Amino acid sequence: MTRVSLRQSALVVSLYLLLGTYAFTVPPLNQVSQSSRSHRRRICPSYMIANFLGGGGEPQGIPRSIKDGINGLRFAMQRALRDRKSRAEINLPRGTPLGVEGPGAGSADDDKYEKSDRELARLTVELFKPIIDNTVVIFSQGRQARRAASIWGTALVKTMALDEMTSSAIKRKNKKAKKGGGFGASEGGGEMTTLPPGTEVCIVVAPGPKELSAVRRLSESLGFDTLLIILNTPLEEASPHLPKDEAVALLSEFEPVFFLNVLNDAAVKTLDNVLLYRSYPGEWSIAQKGALGPPKILASKPERFTKEEKLIALREGAENNAKPLLEKLTSSLWGSG
């Protein structure tokens, strides 16, 4: 398939997100046949819409539930595509069930974090259904990729693994060196297995610091005609564990398109009701979920919060938690301190 530009792909996907005529429901897992995949390509994208979990209108304010958050992700991604953003960071609270696979899809031994990462990847894939044949989902490890393929069905989308992409490239390079036709692969990376020809969307699922170095190399090799998305790895938190040049490059290149996560710090008692939120192209917000009403915004600014600013907001959240119940209810209802 001939490669189309990011602008053309963005137009197709934006139409898909905006003009659909029925609500999206995740197809039953392991029931996506090749024939249904071919049929899907014959359907005009404007006839379908990715209304996650029942959909809804454009969200206002900070999400009050995971369902609201997923709907917000859809709109944020649409706006990013409109602005031709080709590097995106998406984060939802890790370990939170998204209800995609259902209770019987995985095994009792499934790690809850890997399962929630996989569910977010599945939802993100649905955003790009018009170009799903040109979409690739990359996991950190081969076993994770194979697990996803077994649950989703191999006909849904191509899955790959960073560890196997790197090791395959090293084996090929070493084989070439033994024949006298090149140099052996250096320790710590270098070449990677290339993506399938025509790849338009590449979704990397929860890479760790080691894998982020490979993602950085992948980003350089792809160029900006391919949309590259990092899921469930807050780059700001991972950056101290990376070489400085890689951290700076990743933070500058990848746009935080949608970020919704619990905010905590070792210096403050962990709170499960203080959130860090951003939906492209809006501001960053730190908010606290109250007993009633929408989350109360503790702070907001156009750029990322510094560590010190986060700590101040967390301390304010801890003070709010210490208030008597009646005072907390009053604050929640009237928005007072």
XYZ file of C-alpha atoms in Angstrom:
337
model
C 0.000 0.000 0.000
C 1.384 3.379 -0.969
C 2.382 5.528 1.993
C 0.111 8.511 2.481
C 1.122 11.669 4.295
C 0.413 12.296 7.962
C -1.907 15.085 6.885
C -3.984 12.697 4.745
C -4.084 10.072 7.488
C -5.099 12.709 10.025
C -7.956 13.786 7.765
C -9.213 10.220 7.364
C -9.054 9.494 11.093
C -10.613 12.855 12.011
C -13.551 12.127 9.709
C -13.822 8.725 11.331
C -13.950 10.255 14.798
C -16.377 13.034 13.887
C -18.899 11.773 11.339
C -19.851 8.279 12.446
C -23.463 7.192 12.621
C -23.445 4.581 15.351
C -21.801 4.088 18.728
C -18.601 2.098 18.937
C -18.535 -1.218 20.753
C -15.315 -3.214 21.059
C -15.798 -6.365 18.941
C -15.749 -9.677 20.825
C -12.144 -10.700 21.317
C -10.836 -13.643 19.280
C -13.681 -13.104 16.796
C -12.068 -10.683 14.354
C -11.765 -12.717 11.184
C -9.797 -11.848 8.072
C -13.039 -11.516 6.118
C -14.391 -8.976 8.612
C -11.087 -7.115 8.384
C -11.437 -6.912 4.586
C -15.041 -5.823 4.925
C -13.979 -3.104 7.353
C -11.756 -1.599 4.661
C -14.714 -1.309 2.278
C -16.760 0.707 4.764
C -16.491 4.467 4.367
C -14.705 5.842 7.450
C -17.390 8.503 7.833
C -19.891 5.725 8.558
C -18.089 4.604 11.709
C -17.230 6.320 14.976
C -15.013 5.331 17.884
C -17.392 6.174 20.709
C -15.631 4.370 23.545
C -17.878 2.696 26.100
C -20.976 4.350 24.717
C -19.336 7.579 23.604
C -20.624 11.011 24.534
C -20.178 14.644 23.645
C -16.982 16.610 23.935
C -15.958 16.527 27.613
C -15.857 19.639 29.733
C -13.382 19.922 32.577
C -11.500 17.172 34.352
C -12.888 13.642 33.879
C -14.918 12.311 36.796
C -14.502 8.678 35.789
C -12.382 6.412 33.605
C -15.231 6.357 31.083
C -15.103 10.153 30.868
C -11.330 9.944 30.547
C -11.493 7.566 27.594
C -14.001 9.827 25.865
C -11.679 12.765 26.542
C -8.794 10.847 25.002
C -10.747 10.476 21.766
C -11.300 14.223 21.441
C -7.741 15.116 22.485
C -6.305 12.770 19.853
C -8.570 14.280 17.232
C -7.316 17.780 18.057
C -3.701 16.616 17.970
C -4.208 15.053 14.533
C -5.802 18.260 13.344
C -2.633 20.095 14.371
C -0.500 17.408 12.673
C 1.206 16.200 15.836
C 3.160 13.078 14.904
C 4.594 12.190 18.335
C 2.108 11.644 21.170
C 2.194 10.600 24.818
C -0.965 9.114 26.376
C -1.323 8.128 30.020
C -4.168 6.692 32.090
C -3.805 5.327 35.649
C -1.862 2.059 35.298
C -3.514 -0.991 36.775
C -7.017 0.429 36.379
C -9.384 -2.002 34.608
C -10.821 -0.404 31.468
C -13.419 -3.110 30.877
C -12.311 -3.970 27.351
C -11.312 -7.597 27.719
C -13.946 -8.586 30.229
C -13.419 -10.835 33.265
C -13.045 -14.019 31.231
C -10.625 -12.801 28.556
C -7.398 -13.062 30.536
C -6.102 -15.578 33.012
C -5.963 -15.300 36.788
C -2.194 -14.907 36.482
C -2.437 -11.789 34.304
C -0.537 -8.868 35.799
C -3.061 -6.072 36.406
C -0.683 -3.442 35.054
C 0.047 -5.348 31.871
C -3.657 -6.008 31.403
C -4.624 -2.343 31.770
C -1.800 -1.349 29.401
C -3.058 -3.910 26.891
C -6.635 -2.640 27.224
C -5.527 0.939 26.607
C -3.621 -0.236 23.543
C -6.757 -2.000 22.308
C -8.805 1.167 22.721
C -6.164 3.275 21.004
C -6.099 0.878 18.049
C -9.825 1.488 17.581
C -9.149 5.204 17.063
C -7.347 4.328 13.861
C -9.700 1.718 12.433
C -9.754 3.367 8.958
C -6.008 2.676 8.665
C -5.789 -0.343 10.964
C -3.951 -2.371 8.306
C -1.171 0.218 8.532
C -1.137 0.242 12.351
C 1.405 -1.612 14.504
C 1.332 -2.147 18.286
C 4.743 -2.670 19.899
C 5.165 -4.178 23.367
C 8.376 -4.299 25.388
C 8.618 -8.097 25.417
C 7.736 -10.836 22.985
C 5.540 -12.669 25.497
C 3.424 -9.514 25.907
C 2.982 -9.167 22.155
C 2.014 -12.821 21.807
C -0.402 -12.519 24.733
C -2.123 -9.554 23.094
C -2.347 -11.352 19.757
C -3.905 -14.403 21.405
C -6.535 -12.302 23.203
C -7.301 -9.833 20.413
C -7.025 -12.295 17.564
C -4.176 -12.167 15.065
C -6.396 -10.613 12.389
C -7.032 -7.418 14.374
C -3.682 -5.623 14.194
C -0.002 -6.498 13.843
C 1.876 -6.818 17.147
C 5.640 -6.667 17.640
C 8.104 -6.539 20.565
C 11.015 -4.172 21.150
C 13.286 -6.865 22.584
C 12.815 -9.062 19.521
C 13.151 -6.141 17.102
C 16.511 -5.250 18.628
C 17.824 -8.817 18.986
C 16.879 -9.696 15.403
C 18.807 -6.702 14.106
C 21.858 -7.638 16.195
C 21.784 -11.231 14.907
C 21.653 -10.039 11.311
C 24.492 -7.606 11.874
C 26.663 -10.224 13.610
C 25.980 -12.695 10.805
C 27.087 -10.097 8.297
C 30.237 -9.400 10.333
C 31.157 -13.115 10.406
C 30.987 -13.155 6.621
C 33.395 -10.237 6.522
C 30.802 -7.795 5.307
C 30.429 -5.401 8.190
C 30.936 -4.694 11.865
C 29.360 -6.501 14.795
C 26.575 -4.802 16.675
C 27.682 -2.677 19.576
C 26.469 -3.243 23.104
C 23.371 -1.309 24.092
C 21.539 -1.120 20.801
C 21.966 0.577 17.477
C 20.037 -0.979 14.622
C 16.468 -2.196 14.971
C 14.216 -4.380 12.883
C 12.249 -2.092 10.605
C 8.470 -1.810 10.733
C 6.274 -3.273 7.991
C 6.254 -1.146 4.809
C 3.502 1.446 4.815
C 3.182 1.710 8.603
C 1.225 4.878 9.378
C 0.561 4.483 13.120
C 2.938 2.910 15.634
C 1.723 2.441 19.223
C 4.392 1.591 21.830
C 2.940 0.118 25.024
C 4.397 1.045 28.433
C 8.116 1.091 27.569
C 10.585 1.257 30.466
C 13.764 3.386 30.481
C 15.716 0.729 28.575
C 12.996 0.456 25.952
C 12.670 4.245 25.656
C 16.179 4.373 24.218
C 14.968 2.010 21.497
C 11.840 4.140 21.011
C 14.044 7.174 20.514
C 15.987 5.367 17.781
C 12.720 4.208 16.255
C 11.431 7.786 16.218
C 14.531 8.949 14.376
C 14.254 6.173 11.800
C 10.551 6.714 11.114
C 10.570 10.414 10.432
C 7.514 12.541 11.048
C 5.217 11.053 8.410
C 4.446 8.199 10.818
C 2.392 8.789 13.948
C 4.258 7.376 16.965
C 2.385 7.056 20.272
C 3.799 6.112 23.690
C 1.211 4.639 26.064
C 1.329 4.599 29.871
C 4.899 5.750 30.376
C 5.001 9.286 31.820
C 8.101 10.621 30.076
C 8.752 13.213 32.754
C 8.994 10.482 35.408
C 11.169 8.276 33.203
C 13.543 11.038 32.071
C 15.863 10.945 35.161
C 16.696 7.328 34.256
C 17.735 8.188 30.691
C 20.840 9.808 29.213
C 20.297 13.551 29.282
C 20.237 13.965 25.498
C 17.633 11.209 25.100
C 15.464 12.623 27.885
C 15.545 16.118 26.385
C 14.736 14.774 22.916
C 11.792 12.654 24.072
C 10.278 15.421 26.213
C 10.594 17.946 23.398
C 9.335 15.689 20.590
C 6.416 13.880 22.245
C 3.291 15.918 22.904
C 1.341 14.960 26.067
C -1.943 14.566 24.190
C -3.860 13.052 27.090
C -2.628 12.649 30.657
C -4.746 11.468 33.590
C -2.912 9.960 36.531
C -2.829 9.840 40.312
C -0.267 12.274 41.688
C 1.830 11.300 44.680
C 5.219 11.942 46.215
C 7.297 10.145 48.823
C 7.541 13.366 50.828
C 3.768 13.480 51.296
C 1.421 10.759 52.448
C 0.164 9.055 49.294
C -3.249 10.321 48.245
C -5.467 8.460 45.820
C -7.711 11.422 45.063
C -5.239 13.997 43.692
C -4.940 13.896 39.912
C -2.548 15.304 37.335
C -4.455 16.057 34.137
C -3.922 17.448 30.677
C -5.974 17.199 27.493
C -4.402 18.642 24.347
C -4.200 21.569 23.740
C -5.326 22.664 27.190
C -3.467 23.489 30.367
C -1.993 21.114 32.914
C -4.118 20.828 36.051
C -3.735 19.315 39.499
C -7.124 18.525 40.981
C -8.617 16.750 43.959
C -11.703 14.577 43.791
C -14.155 15.611 46.479
C -17.009 13.814 48.181
C -19.468 15.449 45.793
C -19.302 17.430 42.606
C -16.508 17.743 40.058
C -12.826 17.571 41.025
C -11.530 20.730 42.672
C -8.634 22.322 40.783
C -5.708 23.014 43.105
C -3.426 24.484 40.442
C -3.204 24.897 36.669
C -0.647 26.256 34.196
C 0.143 26.034 30.455
C 3.391 24.088 30.879
C 4.328 21.044 32.970
C 4.432 21.467 36.742
C 7.788 21.442 38.468
C 8.439 18.935 41.232
C 8.136 21.713 43.816
C 4.767 22.853 42.442
C 3.452 19.296 42.563
C 4.590 18.971 46.174
C 2.771 22.173 47.161
C -0.437 20.919 45.537
C -0.127 17.539 47.260
C 0.283 19.206 50.637
C -2.846 21.246 49.973
C -4.642 18.031 49.072
C -3.486 16.413 52.311
C -4.766 19.421 54.266
C -8.135 19.121 52.531
C -8.309 15.439 53.492
C -7.748 16.370 57.134
C -10.784 18.691 57.212
C -13.944 17.580 59.037
C -16.502 15.861 56.801
C -18.993 18.763 56.871
C -16.289 21.234 55.873
C -15.175 18.982 53.010
C -18.750 18.675 51.764
C -19.166 22.456 51.881
C -15.905 22.959 49.977
C -16.989 20.437 47.367
C -20.409 22.004 46.873
C -19.361 25.656 46.802
C -15.763 25.425 45.613
C -14.453 27.212 48.688
C -11.193 26.420 50.474
